[in-house]
Amino acid sequence: RGLPANLVAVAEIGEGQHVLHHGLKGVHQGISATTANLLAHATPQSLYSRSSESHNQDKVSMGMGSAVQCAGCVDRLYRVVASSLLCLAQASDLRGIQLKSRSLTELYSMVRESQPFVTQDQPLDASIERIASALRDQARASIDSDGSGEGGLL
C-alpha cells in the first residue's frame, strides 16, 4: 500500500541499508502485546467471585478490584493510542500527506514535538510516554473545562 515494512525511512537511510533497521517494528509489537494484555484484563471480575460474610456478600468486594483493574487498563490504553499515533505520524510523513483539519494538525504537531520523524533505530519509550502524558493532560483539561468531557484533541 505504498509504505515500507515497519515504517522504515528507506529514502533517508538508503535502499541497501534499510534491512539493517527495524523502524517502528518494536512499537507495532508493543501495541499488539499491550492490546492482548488489555483483552485479558477485560474479563469481568464477577467470574472470579469469592464468597464473603458467610456467603452473604461477594459482589461488593468485586467493585474495588474492578476499579483498580480499570485504572491500570486506562493507563495502558493511553500508551496504545500514543504508539498508534506515532505510527500514523510516521506513515503520514513517509507518504507526504498534508493534513488539512485543524484538530488533526494539532494532534500531529503534538506527536512530532515528542518524537521527530524516525530515520534511525532508537529507543522510543520516552517519546511514547510523553505522547501518552499529553493525551491524558488533554483529556483531563477537556473534562475540567465544563465537566462534559467533550472537546479537545480527542
XYZ file of N, CA, C and O in Angstrom:
616
model
N 0.805 -1.195 0.000
C 0.000 0.000 0.000
C 0.848 1.257 0.000
O 0.429 2.298 0.464
N 2.074 1.110 -0.434
C 2.914 2.285 -0.585
C 3.747 2.641 0.623
O 4.451 3.635 0.600
N 3.686 1.858 1.686
C 4.503 2.132 2.875
C 5.545 1.032 3.037
O 5.259 -0.150 2.821
N 6.757 1.408 3.450
C 7.784 0.391 3.664
C 7.492 -0.446 4.910
O 6.821 0.012 5.833
N 8.000 -1.650 4.917
C 7.822 -2.526 6.075
C 8.314 -1.839 7.339
O 9.370 -1.193 7.346
N 7.531 -1.939 8.388
C 7.870 -1.396 9.717
C 8.076 0.117 9.711
O 8.673 0.677 10.619
N 7.587 0.771 8.666
C 7.686 2.228 8.524
C 9.133 2.723 8.582
O 9.428 3.793 9.102
N 10.037 1.919 8.034
C 11.452 2.287 7.952
C 11.602 3.401 6.923
O 11.019 3.350 5.844
N 12.394 4.405 7.247
C 12.632 5.550 6.359
C 13.675 5.171 5.308
O 14.822 5.605 5.360
N 13.268 4.376 4.330
C 14.181 3.840 3.310
C 14.884 4.966 2.552
O 16.090 4.897 2.312
N 14.172 6.004 2.200
C 14.760 7.099 1.415
C 15.889 7.793 2.173
O 16.862 8.237 1.572
N 15.784 7.871 3.480
C 16.795 8.563 4.277
C 18.022 7.701 4.562
O 19.118 8.205 4.720
N 17.832 6.382 4.654
C 18.970 5.524 5.026
C 19.536 4.748 3.841
O 20.594 4.155 3.946
N 18.840 4.748 2.745
C 19.355 4.083 1.550
C 18.784 2.693 1.364
O 18.524 1.979 2.322
N 18.606 2.348 0.115
C 17.979 1.074 -0.252
C 18.729 -0.131 0.301
O 18.139 -1.056 0.813
N 20.036 -0.140 0.226
C 20.802 -1.292 0.701
C 20.899 -1.393 2.209
O 21.144 -2.465 2.755
N 20.708 -0.290 2.906
C 20.851 -0.266 4.361
C 19.536 -0.499 5.107
O 19.549 -0.748 6.308
N 18.411 -0.396 4.431
C 17.118 -0.475 5.117
C 16.900 -1.802 5.837
O 16.199 -1.862 6.827
N 17.535 -2.867 5.366
C 17.362 -4.168 6.015
C 18.046 -4.231 7.379
O 17.777 -5.131 8.169
N 18.928 -3.271 7.657
C 19.619 -3.234 8.942
C 18.840 -2.468 10.013
O 19.257 -2.414 11.154
N 17.725 -1.877 9.625
C 16.931 -1.055 10.547
C 15.557 -1.672 10.760
O 14.972 -2.239 9.845
N 15.055 -1.525 11.976
C 13.771 -2.120 12.332
C 12.622 -1.116 12.308
O 11.473 -1.495 12.463
N 12.926 0.170 12.136
C 11.874 1.177 12.074
C 11.008 1.157 13.316
O 11.501 1.205 14.437
N 9.709 1.028 13.121
C 8.765 1.023 14.246
C 8.243 -0.381 14.543
O 7.177 -0.542 15.127
N 9.021 -1.390 14.168
C 8.606 -2.772 14.414
C 8.369 -3.029 15.898
O 7.378 -3.660 16.281
N 9.251 -2.541 16.744
C 9.075 -2.722 18.190
C 7.817 -2.046 18.703
O 7.153 -2.547 19.603
N 7.484 -0.892 18.115
C 6.251 -0.191 18.509
C 5.049 -1.043 18.112
O 4.118 -1.215 18.899
N 5.073 -1.600 16.902
C 3.981 -2.484 16.459
C 3.832 -3.658 17.417
O 2.713 -4.014 17.802
N 4.953 -4.275 17.792
C 4.893 -5.422 18.690
C 4.377 -5.014 20.070
O 3.633 -5.759 20.704
N 4.779 -3.838 20.526
C 4.290 -3.338 21.811
C 2.788 -3.104 21.795
O 2.088 -3.419 22.764
N 2.285 -2.555 20.694
C 0.834 -2.344 20.559
C 0.107 -3.681 20.623
O -0.881 -3.839 21.341
N 0.624 -4.660 19.893
C -0.006 -5.982 19.860
C 0.006 -6.640 21.243
O -1.011 -7.167 21.703
N 1.143 -6.605 21.907
C 1.252 -7.234 23.226
C 0.370 -6.529 24.257
O -0.304 -7.179 25.067
N 0.360 -5.208 24.234
C -0.437 -4.460 25.205
C -1.918 -4.649 24.942
O -2.714 -4.777 25.887
N -2.313 -4.694 23.668
C -3.714 -4.932 23.342
C -4.155 -6.307 23.830
O -5.250 -6.458 24.389
N -3.312 -7.317 23.662
C -3.631 -8.656 24.167
C -3.774 -8.625 25.684
O -4.689 -9.243 26.249
N -2.899 -7.887 26.358
C -2.972 -7.751 27.804
C -4.265 -7.060 28.225
O -4.920 -7.461 29.195
N -4.650 -6.012 27.492
C -5.904 -5.310 27.795
C -7.104 -6.240 27.630
O -8.032 -6.211 28.442
N -7.080 -7.053 26.586
C -8.170 -8.012 26.393
C -8.245 -9.009 27.545
O -9.336 -9.341 28.019
N -7.093 -9.462 27.993
C -7.073 -10.407 29.114
C -7.627 -9.772 30.388
O -8.309 -10.426 31.175
N -7.357 -8.486 30.579
C -7.837 -7.800 31.777
C -9.264 -7.279 31.641
O -9.811 -6.706 32.584
N -9.864 -7.454 30.482
C -11.243 -7.014 30.283
C -12.253 -8.050 30.777
O -13.448 -7.828 30.733
N -11.748 -9.165 31.262
C -12.618 -10.192 31.799
C -13.345 -9.660 33.029
O -12.709 -9.083 33.918
N -14.648 -9.818 33.098
C -15.383 -9.306 34.265
C -14.887 -9.922 35.569
O -14.654 -11.130 35.649
N -14.753 -9.104 36.564
C -14.311 -9.576 37.879
C -15.305 -10.574 38.479
O -14.931 -11.413 39.280
N -16.563 -10.477 38.083
C -17.582 -11.365 38.656
C -17.293 -12.841 38.374
O -17.765 -13.712 39.097
N -16.495 -13.120 37.339
C -16.118 -14.507 37.063
C -15.244 -15.083 38.167
O -15.124 -16.301 38.307
N -14.613 -14.197 38.921
C -13.724 -14.633 39.998
C -14.349 -14.370 41.363
O -13.659 -14.159 42.348
N -15.652 -14.381 41.405
C -16.390 -14.082 42.629
C -15.969 -15.009 43.763
O -15.813 -16.214 43.580
N -15.751 -14.415 44.917
C -15.366 -15.160 46.116
C -16.406 -14.871 47.188
O -16.775 -13.732 47.425
N -16.850 -15.880 47.814
C -17.844 -15.720 48.864
C -17.238 -15.007 50.067
O -16.087 -15.224 50.427
N -18.015 -14.133 50.670
C -17.566 -13.457 51.889
C -18.771 -13.227 52.795
O -19.916 -13.402 52.381
N -18.518 -12.850 54.011
C -19.558 -12.615 55.022
C -20.535 -13.788 55.089
O -21.754 -13.634 54.924
N -19.994 -14.963 55.303
C -20.803 -16.191 55.430
C -21.742 -16.386 54.239
O -22.933 -16.634 54.383
N -21.196 -16.222 53.070
C -21.924 -16.381 51.799
C -23.016 -15.331 51.612
O -23.920 -15.519 50.807
N -22.933 -14.232 52.340
C -23.930 -13.174 52.220
C -23.515 -12.113 51.196
O -24.366 -11.477 50.597
N -22.220 -11.898 51.029
C -21.717 -10.858 50.125
C -20.627 -11.430 49.225
O -19.804 -12.209 49.670
N -20.633 -11.042 47.988
C -19.483 -11.312 47.129
C -19.308 -10.195 46.109
O -18.212 -9.880 45.721
N -20.348 -9.576 45.659
C -20.240 -8.545 44.636
C -19.628 -7.251 45.170
O -18.978 -6.531 44.442
N -19.833 -6.953 46.427
C -19.292 -5.715 46.994
C -17.775 -5.690 46.866
O -17.192 -4.694 46.458
N -17.131 -6.785 47.161
C -15.673 -6.830 47.092
C -15.167 -6.792 45.648
O -14.011 -6.488 45.404
N -16.014 -7.091 44.675
C -15.612 -7.067 43.268
C -15.448 -5.629 42.766
O -14.680 -5.377 41.852
N -16.170 -4.685 43.346
C -16.131 -3.299 42.879
C -14.748 -2.688 42.968
O -14.279 -2.055 42.018
N -14.070 -2.842 44.093
C -12.745 -2.263 44.274
C -11.745 -2.890 43.307
O -10.962 -2.190 42.670
N -11.796 -4.198 43.175
C -10.893 -4.867 42.237
C -11.124 -4.429 40.808
O -10.186 -4.213 40.043
N -12.383 -4.263 40.440
C -12.713 -3.799 39.090
C -12.214 -2.386 38.846
O -11.700 -2.079 37.766
N -12.354 -1.520 39.840
C -11.898 -0.132 39.688
C -10.385 -0.071 39.528
O -9.870 0.664 38.673
N -9.662 -0.829 40.320
C -8.194 -0.849 40.232
C -7.765 -1.414 38.878
O -6.874 -0.868 38.215
N -8.406 -2.491 38.455
C -8.079 -3.098 37.162
C -8.378 -2.132 36.024
O -7.584 -1.989 35.093
N -9.490 -1.443 36.093
C -9.866 -0.483 35.042
C -8.855 0.669 34.966
O -8.463 1.073 33.876
N -8.419 1.172 36.119
C -7.448 2.280 36.136
C -6.152 1.863 35.437
O -5.593 2.630 34.658
N -5.692 0.650 35.708
C -4.483 0.155 35.044
C -4.683 -0.011 33.551
O -3.791 0.284 32.746
N -5.869 -0.457 33.147
C -6.160 -0.637 31.721
C -6.213 0.706 30.999
O -5.726 0.824 29.876
N -6.792 1.707 31.632
C -6.880 3.026 31.002
C -5.477 3.582 30.768
O -5.178 4.125 29.705
N -4.598 3.407 31.743
C -3.226 3.885 31.599
C -2.526 3.190 30.425
O -1.869 3.839 29.611
N -2.678 1.888 30.319
C -2.068 1.150 29.208
C -2.711 1.534 27.878
O -2.041 1.584 26.845
N -4.010 1.815 27.907
C -4.700 2.216 26.687
C -4.151 3.538 26.153
O -4.008 3.707 24.937
N -3.803 4.469 27.039
C -3.180 5.720 26.587
C -1.873 5.435 25.854
O -1.544 6.083 24.867
N -1.109 4.440 26.322
C 0.141 4.109 25.656
C -0.101 3.471 24.281
O 0.647 3.718 23.338
N -1.158 2.668 24.170
C -1.513 2.077 22.871
C -1.902 3.180 21.889
O -1.457 3.185 20.736
N -2.719 4.125 22.353
C -3.132 5.236 21.481
C -1.912 6.076 21.099
O -1.746 6.450 19.937
N -1.037 6.363 22.065
C 0.176 7.142 21.787
C 1.055 6.429 20.762
O 1.565 7.049 19.821
N 1.228 5.124 20.925
C 2.036 4.339 19.980
C 1.410 4.344 18.592
O 2.106 4.483 17.579
N 0.105 4.209 18.546
C -0.605 4.218 17.264
C -0.478 5.573 16.579
O -0.274 5.644 15.359
N -0.578 6.644 17.360
C -0.420 7.986 16.786
C 0.989 8.200 16.253
O 1.172 8.838 15.205
N 1.989 7.662 16.942
C 3.363 7.763 16.462
C 3.506 7.047 15.119
O 4.112 7.580 14.183
N 2.912 5.866 15.006
C 2.952 5.128 13.733
C 2.208 5.887 12.637
O 2.676 5.952 11.489
N 1.078 6.470 12.972
C 0.317 7.241 11.985
C 1.094 8.467 11.513
O 1.073 8.793 10.318
N 1.761 9.149 12.431
C 2.569 10.315 12.048
C 3.707 9.887 11.119
O 3.986 10.557 10.115
N 4.360 8.781 11.444
C 5.454 8.273 10.608
C 4.936 7.916 9.222
O 5.541 8.273 8.205
N 3.797 7.221 9.174
C 3.215 6.831 7.888
C 2.808 8.061 7.075
O 3.029 8.112 5.858
N 2.243 9.055 7.745
C 1.854 10.293 7.045
C 3.065 10.979 6.440
O 3.017 11.464 5.305
N 4.156 11.028 7.198
C 5.373 11.657 6.687
C 5.969 10.864 5.528
O 6.434 11.445 4.546
N 5.963 9.550 5.639
C 6.506 8.719 4.560
C 5.702 8.893 3.270
O 6.257 8.855 2.175
N 4.419 9.092 3.399
C 3.555 9.293 2.236
C 3.508 10.741 1.781
O 2.990 11.031 0.718
N 3.991 11.661 2.610
C 3.952 13.072 2.255
C 2.560 13.681 2.338
O 2.224 14.607 1.608
N 1.762 13.168 3.240
C 0.381 13.649 3.392
C 0.371 14.992 4.119
O 1.016 15.150 5.156
N -0.365 15.939 3.573
C -0.552 17.248 4.193
C -1.919 17.254 4.868
O -2.946 17.127 4.211
N -1.918 17.393 6.181
C -3.174 17.390 6.931
C -3.891 18.720 6.745
O -3.259 19.778 6.742
N -5.204 18.666 6.632
C -5.981 19.877 6.402
C -6.806 20.279 7.615
O -7.065 21.446 7.830
N -7.215 19.330 8.403
C -8.034 19.601 9.576
C -7.190 20.228 10.690
O -6.067 19.788 10.958
N -7.730 21.235 11.341
C -7.007 21.900 12.436
C -6.732 20.925 13.584
O -5.625 20.863 14.104
N -7.734 20.126 13.954
C -7.546 19.209 15.078
C -6.513 18.129 14.757
O -5.695 17.767 15.609
N -6.515 17.626 13.514
C -5.501 16.636 13.127
C -4.113 17.253 13.082
O -3.136 16.623 13.486
N -4.021 18.476 12.602
C -2.737 19.172 12.553
C -2.189 19.387 13.965
O -0.997 19.194 14.210
N -3.054 19.758 14.904
C -2.630 19.935 16.296
C -2.176 18.608 16.904
O -1.166 18.551 17.611
N -2.920 17.551 16.622
C -2.555 16.236 17.132
C -1.220 15.778 16.553
O -0.336 15.312 17.275
N -1.056 15.949 15.244
C 0.193 15.600 14.572
C 1.359 16.394 15.185
O 2.422 15.839 15.463
N 1.166 17.693 15.383
C 2.217 18.546 15.951
C 2.602 18.089 17.359
O 3.784 18.071 17.705
N 1.605 17.706 18.148
C 1.881 17.217 19.499
C 2.743 15.954 19.445
O 3.701 15.803 20.199
N 2.409 15.059 18.524
C 3.195 13.824 18.380
C 4.616 14.153 17.941
O 5.590 13.666 18.520
N 4.756 15.021 16.939
C 6.080 15.346 16.407
C 6.909 16.196 17.366
O 8.135 16.169 17.300
N 6.295 16.920 18.270
C 7.063 17.627 19.307
C 7.703 16.623 20.261
O 8.795 16.844 20.767
N 7.013 15.508 20.480
C 7.541 14.467 21.365
C 8.529 13.554 20.666
O 9.465 13.056 21.289
N 8.303 13.321 19.369
C 9.187 12.435 18.614
C 9.240 12.865 17.158
O 8.277 12.674 16.429
N 10.369 13.439 16.729
C 10.517 13.781 15.304
C 10.501 12.522 14.433
O 10.561 11.400 14.937
N 10.448 12.721 13.143
C 10.476 11.628 12.172
C 11.612 10.668 12.507
O 12.743 11.084 12.764
N 11.327 9.390 12.506
C 12.315 8.367 12.879
C 13.062 7.923 11.630
O 12.484 7.322 10.726
N 14.355 8.254 11.587
C 15.179 7.828 10.449
C 16.087 6.665 10.823
O 16.416 5.845 9.974
N 16.514 6.600 12.070
C 17.399 5.536 12.542
C 16.744 4.834 13.728
O 15.945 5.435 14.442
N 17.089 3.578 13.941
C 16.585 2.862 15.108
C 16.996 3.606 16.369
O 18.140 4.061 16.484
N 16.071 3.735 17.298
C 16.334 4.441 18.548
C 15.281 4.044 19.575
O 14.192 3.598 19.193
N 15.578 4.202 20.844
C 14.551 3.942 21.866
C 13.413 4.954 21.712
O 13.658 6.141 21.518
N 12.182 4.472 21.782
C 11.028 5.349 21.612
C 10.122 5.364 22.839
O 9.091 6.028 22.838
N 10.510 4.641 23.894
C 9.647 4.540 25.067
C 9.389 5.892 25.728
O 8.255 6.196 26.116
N 10.396 6.732 25.850
C 10.204 8.039 26.484
C 9.295 8.924 25.623
O 8.445 9.650 26.154
N 9.440 8.839 24.317
C 8.579 9.613 23.415
C 7.130 9.155 23.521
O 6.210 9.978 23.567
N 6.935 7.850 23.558
C 5.576 7.310 23.679
C 4.960 7.744 25.003
O 3.788 8.131 25.053
N 5.739 7.737 26.064
C 5.221 8.172 27.362
C 4.886 9.662 27.349
O 3.886 10.074 27.941
N 5.687 10.481 26.673
C 5.372 11.916 26.559
C 4.063 12.137 25.795
O 3.238 12.970 26.174
N 3.879 11.377 24.729
C 2.645 11.498 23.953
C 1.457 11.055 24.803
O 0.422 11.737 24.854
N 1.594 9.922 25.490
C 0.513 9.432 26.355
C 0.191 10.446 27.450
O -0.980 10.693 27.752
N 1.210 11.050 28.019
C 1.007 12.060 29.063
C 0.272 13.282 28.513
O -0.641 13.821 29.162
N 0.641 13.712 27.317
C -0.048 14.849 26.687
C -1.510 14.512 26.419
O -2.395 15.360 26.607
N -1.782 13.277 26.005
C -3.164 12.859 25.772
C -3.955 12.843 27.077
O -5.110 13.289 27.123
N -3.350 12.322 28.147
C -4.001 12.326 29.465
C -4.308 13.742 29.915
O -5.405 14.030 30.393
N -3.313 14.625 29.778
C -3.499 16.023 30.185
C -4.624 16.673 29.383
O -5.440 17.420 29.940
N -4.670 16.399 28.088
C -5.721 16.958 27.239
C -7.088 16.435 27.666
O -8.054 17.188 27.708
N -7.174 15.166 27.970
C -8.451 14.584 28.399
C -8.899 15.205 29.720
O -10.070 15.555 29.889
N -7.965 15.366 30.660
C -8.307 15.989 31.952
C -8.742 17.439 31.773
O -9.704 17.880 32.394
N -8.036 18.165 30.930
C -8.384 19.572 30.682
C -9.765 19.669 30.047
O -10.538 20.571 30.366
N -10.069 18.747 29.146
C -11.362 18.740 28.489
C -12.482 18.487 29.490
O -13.522 19.137 29.452
N -12.273 17.563 30.400
C -13.274 17.255 31.425
C -13.390 18.403 32.417
O -14.486 18.812 32.791
N -12.265 18.980 32.813
C -12.263 20.062 33.790
C -12.890 21.344 33.259
O -13.440 22.133 34.021
N -12.812 21.571 31.948
C -13.272 22.850 31.395
C -14.772 23.056 31.574
O -15.216 24.140 31.889
N -15.563 22.017 31.348
C -17.006 22.188 31.517
C -17.692 20.969 32.125
O -18.903 20.943 32.244
N -16.897 19.967 32.475
C -17.459 18.784 33.103
C -18.070 17.788 32.132
O -18.443 16.705 32.522
N -18.156 18.144 30.861
C -18.817 17.252 29.910
C -17.870 16.204 29.337
O -18.316 15.160 28.886
N -16.587 16.507 29.305
C -15.646 15.588 28.703
C -15.581 15.695 27.196
O -14.940 14.909 26.527
N -16.256 16.683 26.630
C -16.249 16.859 25.170
C -15.269 17.951 24.780
O -15.009 18.875 25.549
N -14.752 17.869 23.594
C -13.821 18.897 23.102
C -12.393 18.421 23.177
O -12.106 17.285 23.541
N -11.471 19.279 22.858
C -10.056 18.924 22.887
C -9.644 18.165 21.652
O -10.354 18.101 20.660
N -8.473 17.548 21.724
C -7.914 16.840 20.573
C -8.668 15.579 20.257
O -8.774 15.179 19.122
N -9.137 14.889 21.284
C -9.826 13.609 21.035
C -11.268 13.707 21.448
O -11.661 14.269 22.382
